[in-house]
PDB file of C-alpha atoms in Angstrom:
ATOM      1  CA  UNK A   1     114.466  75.439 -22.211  1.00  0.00           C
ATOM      2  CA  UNK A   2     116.865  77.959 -20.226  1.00  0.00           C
ATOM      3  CA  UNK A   3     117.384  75.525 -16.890  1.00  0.00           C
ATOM      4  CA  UNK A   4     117.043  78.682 -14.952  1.00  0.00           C
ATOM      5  CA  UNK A   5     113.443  79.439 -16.373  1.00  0.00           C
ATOM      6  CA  UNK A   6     110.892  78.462 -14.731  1.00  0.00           C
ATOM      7  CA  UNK A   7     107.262  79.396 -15.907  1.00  0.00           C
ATOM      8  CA  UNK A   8     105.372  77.672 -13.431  1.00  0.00           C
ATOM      9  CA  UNK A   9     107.377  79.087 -10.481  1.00  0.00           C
ATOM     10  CA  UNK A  10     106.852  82.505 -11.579  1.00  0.00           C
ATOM     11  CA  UNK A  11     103.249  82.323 -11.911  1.00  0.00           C
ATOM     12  CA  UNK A  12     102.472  80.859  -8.723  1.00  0.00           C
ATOM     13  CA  UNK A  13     105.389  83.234  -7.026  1.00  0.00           C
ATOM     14  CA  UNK A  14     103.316  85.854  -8.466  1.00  0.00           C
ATOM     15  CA  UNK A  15     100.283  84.967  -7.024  1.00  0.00           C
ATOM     16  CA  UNK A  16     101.827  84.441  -3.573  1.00  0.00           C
ATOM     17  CA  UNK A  17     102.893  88.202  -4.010  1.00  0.00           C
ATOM     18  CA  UNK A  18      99.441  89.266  -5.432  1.00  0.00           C
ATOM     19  CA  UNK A  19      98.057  87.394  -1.900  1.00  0.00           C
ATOM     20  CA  UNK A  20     100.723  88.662   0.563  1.00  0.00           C
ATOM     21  CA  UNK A  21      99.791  92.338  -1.122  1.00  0.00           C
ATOM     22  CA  UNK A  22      96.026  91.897  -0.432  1.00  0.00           C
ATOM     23  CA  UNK A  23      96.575  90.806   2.994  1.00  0.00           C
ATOM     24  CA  UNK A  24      99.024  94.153   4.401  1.00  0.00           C
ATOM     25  CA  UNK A  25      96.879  96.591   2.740  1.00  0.00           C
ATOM     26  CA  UNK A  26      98.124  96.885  -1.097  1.00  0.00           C
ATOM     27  CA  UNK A  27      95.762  95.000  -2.889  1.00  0.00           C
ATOM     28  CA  UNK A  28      95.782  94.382  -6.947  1.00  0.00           C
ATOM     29  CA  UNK A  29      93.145  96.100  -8.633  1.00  0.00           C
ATOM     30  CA  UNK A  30      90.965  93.245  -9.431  1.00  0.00           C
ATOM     31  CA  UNK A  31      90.733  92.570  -5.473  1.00  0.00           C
ATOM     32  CA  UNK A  32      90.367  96.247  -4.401  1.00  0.00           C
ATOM     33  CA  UNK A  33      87.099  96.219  -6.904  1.00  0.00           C
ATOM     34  CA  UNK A  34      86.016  92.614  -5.678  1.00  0.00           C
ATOM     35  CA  UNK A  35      86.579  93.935  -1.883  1.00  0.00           C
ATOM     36  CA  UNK A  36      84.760  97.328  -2.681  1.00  0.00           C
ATOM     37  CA  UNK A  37      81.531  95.056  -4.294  1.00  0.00           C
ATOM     38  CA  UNK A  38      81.394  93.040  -0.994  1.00  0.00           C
ATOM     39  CA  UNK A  39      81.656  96.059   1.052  1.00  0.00           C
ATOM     40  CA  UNK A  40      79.090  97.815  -0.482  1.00  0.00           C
ATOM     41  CA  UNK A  41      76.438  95.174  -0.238  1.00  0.00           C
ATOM     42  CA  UNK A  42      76.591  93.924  -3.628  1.00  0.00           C
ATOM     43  CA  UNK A  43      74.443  97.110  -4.979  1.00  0.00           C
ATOM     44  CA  UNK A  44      71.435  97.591  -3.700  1.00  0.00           C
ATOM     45  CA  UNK A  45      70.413  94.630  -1.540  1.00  0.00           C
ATOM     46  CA  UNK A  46      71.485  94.386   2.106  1.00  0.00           C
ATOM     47  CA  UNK A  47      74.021  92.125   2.990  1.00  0.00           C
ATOM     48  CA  UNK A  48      73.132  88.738   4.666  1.00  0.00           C
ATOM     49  CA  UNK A  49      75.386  87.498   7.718  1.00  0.00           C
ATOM     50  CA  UNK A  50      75.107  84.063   8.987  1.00  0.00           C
ATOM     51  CA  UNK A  51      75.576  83.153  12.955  1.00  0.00           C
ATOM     52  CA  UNK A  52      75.543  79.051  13.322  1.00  0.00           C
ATOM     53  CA  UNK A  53      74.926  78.069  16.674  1.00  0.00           C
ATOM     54  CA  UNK A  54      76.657  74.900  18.812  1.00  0.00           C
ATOM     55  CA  UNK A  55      76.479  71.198  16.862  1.00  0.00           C
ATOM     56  CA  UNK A  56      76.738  72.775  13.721  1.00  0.00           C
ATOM     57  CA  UNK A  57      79.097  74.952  11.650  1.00  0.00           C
ATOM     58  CA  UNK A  58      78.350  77.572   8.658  1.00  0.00           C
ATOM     59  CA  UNK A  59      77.737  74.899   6.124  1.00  0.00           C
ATOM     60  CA  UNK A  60      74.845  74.112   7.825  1.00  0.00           C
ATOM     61  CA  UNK A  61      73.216  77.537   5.514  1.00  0.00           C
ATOM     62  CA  UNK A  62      74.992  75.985   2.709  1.00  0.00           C
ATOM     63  CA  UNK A  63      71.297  75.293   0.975  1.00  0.00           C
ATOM     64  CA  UNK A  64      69.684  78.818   2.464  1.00  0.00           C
ATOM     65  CA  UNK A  65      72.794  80.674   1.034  1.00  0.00           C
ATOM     66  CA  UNK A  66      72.306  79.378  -2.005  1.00  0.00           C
ATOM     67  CA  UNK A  67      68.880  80.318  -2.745  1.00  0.00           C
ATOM     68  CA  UNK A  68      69.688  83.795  -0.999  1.00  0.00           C
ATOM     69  CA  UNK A  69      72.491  84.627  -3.828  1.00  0.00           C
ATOM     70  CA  UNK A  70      70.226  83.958  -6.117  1.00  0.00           C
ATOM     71  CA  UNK A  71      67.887  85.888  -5.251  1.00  0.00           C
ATOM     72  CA  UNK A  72      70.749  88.968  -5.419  1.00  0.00           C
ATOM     73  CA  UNK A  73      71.932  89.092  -1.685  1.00  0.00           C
ATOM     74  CA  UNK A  74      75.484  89.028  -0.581  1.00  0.00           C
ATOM     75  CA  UNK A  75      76.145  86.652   1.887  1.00  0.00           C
ATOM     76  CA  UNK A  76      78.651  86.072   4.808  1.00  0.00           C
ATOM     77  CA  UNK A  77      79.025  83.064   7.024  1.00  0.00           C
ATOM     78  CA  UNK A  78      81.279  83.300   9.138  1.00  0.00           C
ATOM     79  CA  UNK A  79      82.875  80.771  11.895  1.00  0.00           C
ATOM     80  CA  UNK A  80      81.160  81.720  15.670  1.00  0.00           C
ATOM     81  CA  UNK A  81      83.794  80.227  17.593  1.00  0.00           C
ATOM     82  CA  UNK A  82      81.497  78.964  20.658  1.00  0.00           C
ATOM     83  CA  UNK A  83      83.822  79.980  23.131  1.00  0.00           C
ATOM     84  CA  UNK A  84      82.149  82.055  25.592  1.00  0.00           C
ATOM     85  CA  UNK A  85      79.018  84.765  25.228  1.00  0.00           C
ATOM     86  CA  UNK A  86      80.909  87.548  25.104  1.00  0.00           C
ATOM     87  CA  UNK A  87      83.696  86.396  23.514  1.00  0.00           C
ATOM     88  CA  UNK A  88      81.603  84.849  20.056  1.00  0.00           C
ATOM     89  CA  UNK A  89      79.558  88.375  20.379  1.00  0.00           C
ATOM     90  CA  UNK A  90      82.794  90.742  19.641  1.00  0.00           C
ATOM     91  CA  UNK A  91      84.250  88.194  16.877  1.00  0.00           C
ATOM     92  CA  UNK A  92      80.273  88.471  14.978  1.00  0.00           C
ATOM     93  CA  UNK A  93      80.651  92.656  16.131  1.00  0.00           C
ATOM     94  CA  UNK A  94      84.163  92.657  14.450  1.00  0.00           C
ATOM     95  CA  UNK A  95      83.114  90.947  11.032  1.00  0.00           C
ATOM     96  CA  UNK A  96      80.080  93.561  10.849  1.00  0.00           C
ATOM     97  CA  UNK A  97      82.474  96.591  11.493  1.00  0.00           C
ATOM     98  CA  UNK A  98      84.018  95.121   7.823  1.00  0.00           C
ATOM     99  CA  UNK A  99      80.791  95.659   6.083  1.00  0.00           C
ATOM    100  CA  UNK A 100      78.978  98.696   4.751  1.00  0.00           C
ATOM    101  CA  UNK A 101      75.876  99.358   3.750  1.00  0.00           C
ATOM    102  CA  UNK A 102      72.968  97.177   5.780  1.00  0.00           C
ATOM    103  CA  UNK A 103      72.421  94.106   6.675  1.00  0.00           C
ATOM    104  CA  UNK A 104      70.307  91.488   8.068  1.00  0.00           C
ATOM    105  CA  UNK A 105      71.570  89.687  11.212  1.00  0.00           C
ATOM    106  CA  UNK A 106      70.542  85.793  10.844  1.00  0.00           C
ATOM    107  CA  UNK A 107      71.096  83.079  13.719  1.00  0.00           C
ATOM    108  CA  UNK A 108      70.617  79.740  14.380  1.00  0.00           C
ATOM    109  CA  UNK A 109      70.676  78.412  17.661  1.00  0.00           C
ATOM    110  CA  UNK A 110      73.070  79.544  20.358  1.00  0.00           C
ATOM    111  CA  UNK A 111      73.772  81.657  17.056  1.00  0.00           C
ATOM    112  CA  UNK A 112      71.254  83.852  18.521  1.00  0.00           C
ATOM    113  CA  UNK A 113      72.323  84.610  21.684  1.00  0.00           C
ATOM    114  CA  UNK A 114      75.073  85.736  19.792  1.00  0.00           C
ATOM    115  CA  UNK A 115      73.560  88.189  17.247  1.00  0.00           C
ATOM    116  CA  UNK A 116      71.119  89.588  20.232  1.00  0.00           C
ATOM    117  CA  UNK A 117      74.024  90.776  21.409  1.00  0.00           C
ATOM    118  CA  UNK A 118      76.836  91.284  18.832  1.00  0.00           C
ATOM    119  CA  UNK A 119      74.070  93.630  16.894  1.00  0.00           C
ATOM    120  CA  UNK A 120      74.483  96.488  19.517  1.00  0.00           C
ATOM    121  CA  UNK A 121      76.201 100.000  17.998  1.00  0.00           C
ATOM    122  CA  UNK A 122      75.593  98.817  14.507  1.00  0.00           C
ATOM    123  CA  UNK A 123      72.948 101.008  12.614  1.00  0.00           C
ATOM    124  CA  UNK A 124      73.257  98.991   9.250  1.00  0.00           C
ATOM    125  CA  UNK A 125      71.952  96.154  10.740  1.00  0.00           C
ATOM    126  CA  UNK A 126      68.288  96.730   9.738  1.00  0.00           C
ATOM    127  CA  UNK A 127      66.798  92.982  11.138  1.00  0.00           C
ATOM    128  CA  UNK A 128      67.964  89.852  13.002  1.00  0.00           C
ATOM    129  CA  UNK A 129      66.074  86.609  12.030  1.00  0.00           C
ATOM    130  CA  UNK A 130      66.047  83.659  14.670  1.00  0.00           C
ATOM    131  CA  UNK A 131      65.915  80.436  12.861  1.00  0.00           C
ATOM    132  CA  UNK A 132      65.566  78.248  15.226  1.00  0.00           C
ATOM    133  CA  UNK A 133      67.412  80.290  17.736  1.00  0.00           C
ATOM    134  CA  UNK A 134      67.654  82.183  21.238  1.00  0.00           C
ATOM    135  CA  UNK A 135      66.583  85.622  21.552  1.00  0.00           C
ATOM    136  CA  UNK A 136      67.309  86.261  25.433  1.00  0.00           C
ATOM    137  CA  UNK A 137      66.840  88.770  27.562  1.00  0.00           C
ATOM    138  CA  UNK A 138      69.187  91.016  29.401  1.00  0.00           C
ATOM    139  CA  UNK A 139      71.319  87.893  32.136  1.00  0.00           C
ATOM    140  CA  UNK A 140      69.815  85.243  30.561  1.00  0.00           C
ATOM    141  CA  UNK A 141      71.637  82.026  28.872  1.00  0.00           C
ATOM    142  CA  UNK A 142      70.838  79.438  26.685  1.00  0.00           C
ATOM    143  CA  UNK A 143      70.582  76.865  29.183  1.00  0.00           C
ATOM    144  CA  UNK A 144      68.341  78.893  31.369  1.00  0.00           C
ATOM    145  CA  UNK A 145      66.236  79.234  28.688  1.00  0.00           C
ATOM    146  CA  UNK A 146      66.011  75.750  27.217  1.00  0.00           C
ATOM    147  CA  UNK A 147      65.518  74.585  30.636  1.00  0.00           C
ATOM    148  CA  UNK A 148      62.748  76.953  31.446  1.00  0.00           C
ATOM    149  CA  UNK A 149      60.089  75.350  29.537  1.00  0.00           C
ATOM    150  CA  UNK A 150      59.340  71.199  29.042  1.00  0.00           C
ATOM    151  CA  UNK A 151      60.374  69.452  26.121  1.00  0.00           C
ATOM    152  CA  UNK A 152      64.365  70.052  25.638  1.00  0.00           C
ATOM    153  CA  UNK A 153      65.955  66.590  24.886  1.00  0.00           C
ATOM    154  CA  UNK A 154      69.484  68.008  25.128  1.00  0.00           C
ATOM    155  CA  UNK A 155      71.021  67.781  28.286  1.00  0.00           C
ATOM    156  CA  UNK A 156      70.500  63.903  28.532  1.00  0.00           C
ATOM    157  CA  UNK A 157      72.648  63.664  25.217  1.00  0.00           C
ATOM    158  CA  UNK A 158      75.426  65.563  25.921  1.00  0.00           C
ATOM    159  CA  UNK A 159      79.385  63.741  26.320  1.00  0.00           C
ATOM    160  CA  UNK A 160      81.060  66.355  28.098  1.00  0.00           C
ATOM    161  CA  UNK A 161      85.335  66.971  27.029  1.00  0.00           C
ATOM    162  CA  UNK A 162      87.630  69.397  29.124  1.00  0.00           C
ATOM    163  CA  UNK A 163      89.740  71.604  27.498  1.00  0.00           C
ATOM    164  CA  UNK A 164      92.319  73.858  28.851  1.00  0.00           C
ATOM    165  CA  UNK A 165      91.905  77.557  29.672  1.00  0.00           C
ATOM    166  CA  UNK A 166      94.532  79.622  30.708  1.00  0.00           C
ATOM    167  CA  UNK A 167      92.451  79.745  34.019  1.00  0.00           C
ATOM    168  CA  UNK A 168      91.569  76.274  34.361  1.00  0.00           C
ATOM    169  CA  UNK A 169      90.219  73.665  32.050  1.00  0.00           C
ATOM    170  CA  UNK A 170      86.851  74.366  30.542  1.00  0.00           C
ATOM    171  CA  UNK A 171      84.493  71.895  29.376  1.00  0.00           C
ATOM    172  CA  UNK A 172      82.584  71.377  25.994  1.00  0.00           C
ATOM    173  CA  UNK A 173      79.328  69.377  25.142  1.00  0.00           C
ATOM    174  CA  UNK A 174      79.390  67.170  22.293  1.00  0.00           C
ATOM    175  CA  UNK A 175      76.118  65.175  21.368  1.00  0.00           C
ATOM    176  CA  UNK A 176      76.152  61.615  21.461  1.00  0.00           C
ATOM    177  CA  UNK A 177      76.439  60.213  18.319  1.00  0.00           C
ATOM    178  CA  UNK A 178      73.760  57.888  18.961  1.00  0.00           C
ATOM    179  CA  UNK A 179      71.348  60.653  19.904  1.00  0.00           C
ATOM    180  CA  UNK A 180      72.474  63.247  17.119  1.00  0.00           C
ATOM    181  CA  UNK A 181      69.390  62.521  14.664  1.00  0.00           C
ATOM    182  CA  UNK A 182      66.376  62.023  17.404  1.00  0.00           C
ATOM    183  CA  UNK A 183      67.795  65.417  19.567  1.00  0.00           C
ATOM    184  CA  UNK A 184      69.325  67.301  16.481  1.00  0.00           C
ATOM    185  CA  UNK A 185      68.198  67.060  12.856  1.00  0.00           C
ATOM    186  CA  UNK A 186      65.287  64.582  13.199  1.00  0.00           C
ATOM    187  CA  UNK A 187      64.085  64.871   9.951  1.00  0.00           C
ATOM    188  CA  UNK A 188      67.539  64.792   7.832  1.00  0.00           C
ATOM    189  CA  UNK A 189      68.725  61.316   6.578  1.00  0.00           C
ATOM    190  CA  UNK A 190      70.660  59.079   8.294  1.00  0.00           C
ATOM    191  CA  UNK A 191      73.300  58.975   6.672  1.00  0.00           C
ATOM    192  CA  UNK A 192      73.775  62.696   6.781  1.00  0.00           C
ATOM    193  CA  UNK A 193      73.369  62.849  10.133  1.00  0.00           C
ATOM    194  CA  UNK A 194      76.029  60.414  10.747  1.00  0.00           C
ATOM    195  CA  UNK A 195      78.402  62.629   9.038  1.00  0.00           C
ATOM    196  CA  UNK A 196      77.414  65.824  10.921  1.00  0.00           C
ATOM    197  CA  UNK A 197      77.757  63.891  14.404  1.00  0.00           C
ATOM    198  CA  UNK A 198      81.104  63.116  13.437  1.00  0.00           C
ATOM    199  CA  UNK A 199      81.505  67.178  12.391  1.00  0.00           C
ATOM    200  CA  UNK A 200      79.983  68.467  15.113  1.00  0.00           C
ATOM    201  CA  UNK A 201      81.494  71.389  16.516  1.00  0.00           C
ATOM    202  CA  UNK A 202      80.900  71.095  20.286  1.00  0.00           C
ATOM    203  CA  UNK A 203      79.151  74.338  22.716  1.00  0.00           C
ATOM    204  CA  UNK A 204      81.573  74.659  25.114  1.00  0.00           C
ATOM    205  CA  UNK A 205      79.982  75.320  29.008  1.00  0.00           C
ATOM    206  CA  UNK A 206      81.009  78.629  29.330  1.00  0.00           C
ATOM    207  CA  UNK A 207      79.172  79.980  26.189  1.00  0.00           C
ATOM    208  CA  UNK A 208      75.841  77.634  26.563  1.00  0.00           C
ATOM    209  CA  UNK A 209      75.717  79.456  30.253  1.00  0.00           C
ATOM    210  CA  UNK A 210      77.278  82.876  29.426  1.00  0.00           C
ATOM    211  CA  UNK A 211      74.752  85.340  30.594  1.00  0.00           C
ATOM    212  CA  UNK A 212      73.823  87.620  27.759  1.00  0.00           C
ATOM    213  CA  UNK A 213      73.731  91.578  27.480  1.00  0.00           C
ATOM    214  CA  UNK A 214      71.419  94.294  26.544  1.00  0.00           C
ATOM    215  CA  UNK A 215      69.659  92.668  23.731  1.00  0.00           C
ATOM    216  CA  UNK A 216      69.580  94.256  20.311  1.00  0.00           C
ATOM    217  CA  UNK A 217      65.866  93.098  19.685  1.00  0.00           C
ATOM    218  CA  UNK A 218      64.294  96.015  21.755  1.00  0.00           C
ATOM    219  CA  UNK A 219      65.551  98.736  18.844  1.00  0.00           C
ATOM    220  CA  UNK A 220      65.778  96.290  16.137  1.00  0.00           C
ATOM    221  CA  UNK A 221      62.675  94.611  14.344  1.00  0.00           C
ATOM    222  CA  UNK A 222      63.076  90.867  14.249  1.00  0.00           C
ATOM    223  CA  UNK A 223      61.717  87.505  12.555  1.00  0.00           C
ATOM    224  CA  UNK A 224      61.433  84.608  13.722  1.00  0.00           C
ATOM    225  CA  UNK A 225      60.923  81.147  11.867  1.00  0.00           C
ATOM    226  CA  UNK A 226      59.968  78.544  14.839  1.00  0.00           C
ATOM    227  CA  UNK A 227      60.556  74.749  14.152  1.00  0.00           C
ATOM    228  CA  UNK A 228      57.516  72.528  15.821  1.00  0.00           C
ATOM    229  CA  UNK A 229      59.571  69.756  16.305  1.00  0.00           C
ATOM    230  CA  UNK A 230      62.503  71.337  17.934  1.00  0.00           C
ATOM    231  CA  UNK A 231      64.230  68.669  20.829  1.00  0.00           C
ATOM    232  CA  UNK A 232      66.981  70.983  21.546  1.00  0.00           C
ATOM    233  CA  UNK A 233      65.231  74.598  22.261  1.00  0.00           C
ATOM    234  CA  UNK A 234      61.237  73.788  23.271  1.00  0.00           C
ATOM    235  CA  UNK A 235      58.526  75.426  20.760  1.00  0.00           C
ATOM    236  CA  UNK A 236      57.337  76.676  23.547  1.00  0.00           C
ATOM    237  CA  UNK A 237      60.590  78.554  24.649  1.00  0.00           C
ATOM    238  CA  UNK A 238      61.015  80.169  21.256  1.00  0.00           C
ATOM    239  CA  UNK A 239      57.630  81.282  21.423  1.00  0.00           C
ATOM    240  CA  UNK A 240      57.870  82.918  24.798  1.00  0.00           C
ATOM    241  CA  UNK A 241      61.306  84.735  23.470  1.00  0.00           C
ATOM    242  CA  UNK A 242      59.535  86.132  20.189  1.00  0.00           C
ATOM    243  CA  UNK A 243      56.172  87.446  21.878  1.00  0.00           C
ATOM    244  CA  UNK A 244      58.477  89.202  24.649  1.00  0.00           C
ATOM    245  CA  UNK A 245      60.940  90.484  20.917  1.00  0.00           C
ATOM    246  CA  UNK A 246      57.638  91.384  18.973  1.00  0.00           C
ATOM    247  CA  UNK A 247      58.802  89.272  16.606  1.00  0.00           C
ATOM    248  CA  UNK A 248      57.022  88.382  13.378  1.00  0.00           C
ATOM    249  CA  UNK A 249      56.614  84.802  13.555  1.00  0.00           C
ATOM    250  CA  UNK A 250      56.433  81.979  11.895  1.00  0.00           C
ATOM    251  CA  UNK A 251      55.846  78.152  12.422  1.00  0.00           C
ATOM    252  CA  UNK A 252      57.065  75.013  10.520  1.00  0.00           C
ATOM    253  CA  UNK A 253      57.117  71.600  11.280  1.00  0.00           C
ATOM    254  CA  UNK A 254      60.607  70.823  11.452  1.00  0.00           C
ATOM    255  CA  UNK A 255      63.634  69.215  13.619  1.00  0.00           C
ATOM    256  CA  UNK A 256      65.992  71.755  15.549  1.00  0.00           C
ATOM    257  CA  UNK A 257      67.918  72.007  12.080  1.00  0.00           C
ATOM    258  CA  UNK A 258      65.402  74.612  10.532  1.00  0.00           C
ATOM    259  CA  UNK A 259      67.755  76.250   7.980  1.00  0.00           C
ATOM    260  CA  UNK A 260      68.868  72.523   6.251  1.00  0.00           C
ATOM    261  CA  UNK A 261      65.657  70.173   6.178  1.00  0.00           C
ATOM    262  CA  UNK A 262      63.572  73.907   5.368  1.00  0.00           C
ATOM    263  CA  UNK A 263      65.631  76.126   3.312  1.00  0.00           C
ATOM    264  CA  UNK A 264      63.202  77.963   1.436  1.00  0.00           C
ATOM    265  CA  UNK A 265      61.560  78.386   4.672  1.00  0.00           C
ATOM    266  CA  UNK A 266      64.475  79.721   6.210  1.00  0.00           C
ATOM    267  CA  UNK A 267      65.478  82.029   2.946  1.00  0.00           C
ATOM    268  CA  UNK A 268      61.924  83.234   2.954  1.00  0.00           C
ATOM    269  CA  UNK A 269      62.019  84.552   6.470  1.00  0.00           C
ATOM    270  CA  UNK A 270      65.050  86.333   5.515  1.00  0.00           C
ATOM    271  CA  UNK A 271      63.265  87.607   2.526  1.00  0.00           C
ATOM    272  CA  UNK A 272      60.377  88.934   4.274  1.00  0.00           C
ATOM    273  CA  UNK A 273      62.855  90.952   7.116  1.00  0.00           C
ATOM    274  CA  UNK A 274      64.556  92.620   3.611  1.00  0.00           C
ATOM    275  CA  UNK A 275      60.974  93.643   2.270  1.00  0.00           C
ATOM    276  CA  UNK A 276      59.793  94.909   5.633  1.00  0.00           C
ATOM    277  CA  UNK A 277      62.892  97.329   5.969  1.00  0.00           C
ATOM    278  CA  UNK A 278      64.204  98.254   3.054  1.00  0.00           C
TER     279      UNK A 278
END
């Protein structure tokens, strides 16, 4: 062999170029065609975007994504960075400005203070579907709200870390490890809860008491899929915030974690919004 050739260098140098292309604007053909599919919500069904909340991260959907694509949706998950309110509600705004055709707003958690508001200007978005979630009001936050009614288990759990902020240090909440499963995912298996504890992505002070804007849900029809068990946001709460939405609700005995120890219930909810307004 010529001691100048080298095969394997120019394939993977070649797909290094191929990826620097796609990423300032001059993508290959087989991209452009795979970026047009995505864009145009997989043909015919309405595209499916994913909001986690605090505690969690996007492959907590991991089992509800799966039995979304395949029943034919396109799905997106992306990463809500749980910064502050407004902050997490432009990132969601900017990854729907990337998508055409509609699509149905799902949240989990403090996921759904964030779609409530990051849904605002976007016609395509045809539903938003609390799992589990917050749908507040104009000024409200998700620790107003899961304080506002008995039976929240959360506050007693939390190990609070600063961080620093150009303005000063901020703080975020982390959940005990020793209280994850009782206050988080009840019904999961130890040993998977051990693993998220350890994963846990924590809400950060500034987002759990961000007050939230004009809500989406008063021109948008929602869903809402309430867990019975819930330690973190009370049954109670969540039934309080879909009566005042005019949600269509429904109930499941389940731990906080909706969307992972119910997936079909969680996929079916989503199924249902789809049917309703399509």
């Amino acid at each position: 062999m010529n001691p100048g050739h080298h095969p394997r260098r120019r394939v993977l140098g070649g797909a290094l170029a191929a990826g620097a292309a796609t990423l300032i604007g001059a993508p290959t053909p087989a991209s452009a065609a795979s970026a047009d599919t995505a864009r145009s919500g997989g043909g015919g069904k309405p595209t499916v975007v994913l909001v986690h909340g605090a505690f969690a991260d996007a492959s907590g959907f991991n089992a509800t994504i799966g039995l979304l694509q395949q029943s034919g949706f396109p799905v997106i998950a992306p990463a809500n960075p749980l910064r502050d309110t407004a902050g997490d509600a432009a990132y969601i705004s900017s990854v729907l400005d990337t998508i055409t055709g509609p699509v149905i707003l799902a949240a989990h958690s403090y996921g759904g203070i964030v779609i409530t508001n990051a849904a605002r200007g976007h016609a395509g978005v045809k539903a938003l579907v609390y799992l589990g979630a917050f749908a507040p009001d104009e000024g409200e936050s998700a620790l107003q709200l899961a304080q506002q009614f008995p039976g929240s288990e959360l506050g007693t759990a939390l190990i609070p870390r600063p961080y620093p902020l150009p303005g000063g240090p901020g703080t975020d909440g982390y959940i005990a490890p020793e209280k994850f499963r009782a206050v988080f995912a009840a019904d999961l298996p130890a040993a998977e809860t051990r693993l998220m504890a350890a994963t846990q992505r924590p809400g950060s002070v500034e987002g759990l008491s961000g007050p939230s804007g004009a809500p989406a849900w008063k021109t948008i029809p929602s869903w809402y899929l309430i867990p019975t068990q819930d330690k973190v946001i009370p049954p109670a709460a969540q039934r309080f915030m879909a009566k005042r939405a005019g949600s269509k609700v429904t109930e499941i005995r389940s731990s906080h974690v909706v969307m992972i120890s119910h997936p079909k219930a969680a996929a079916g909810v989503i199924k249902a919004a789809h049917t309703a307004t399509r």
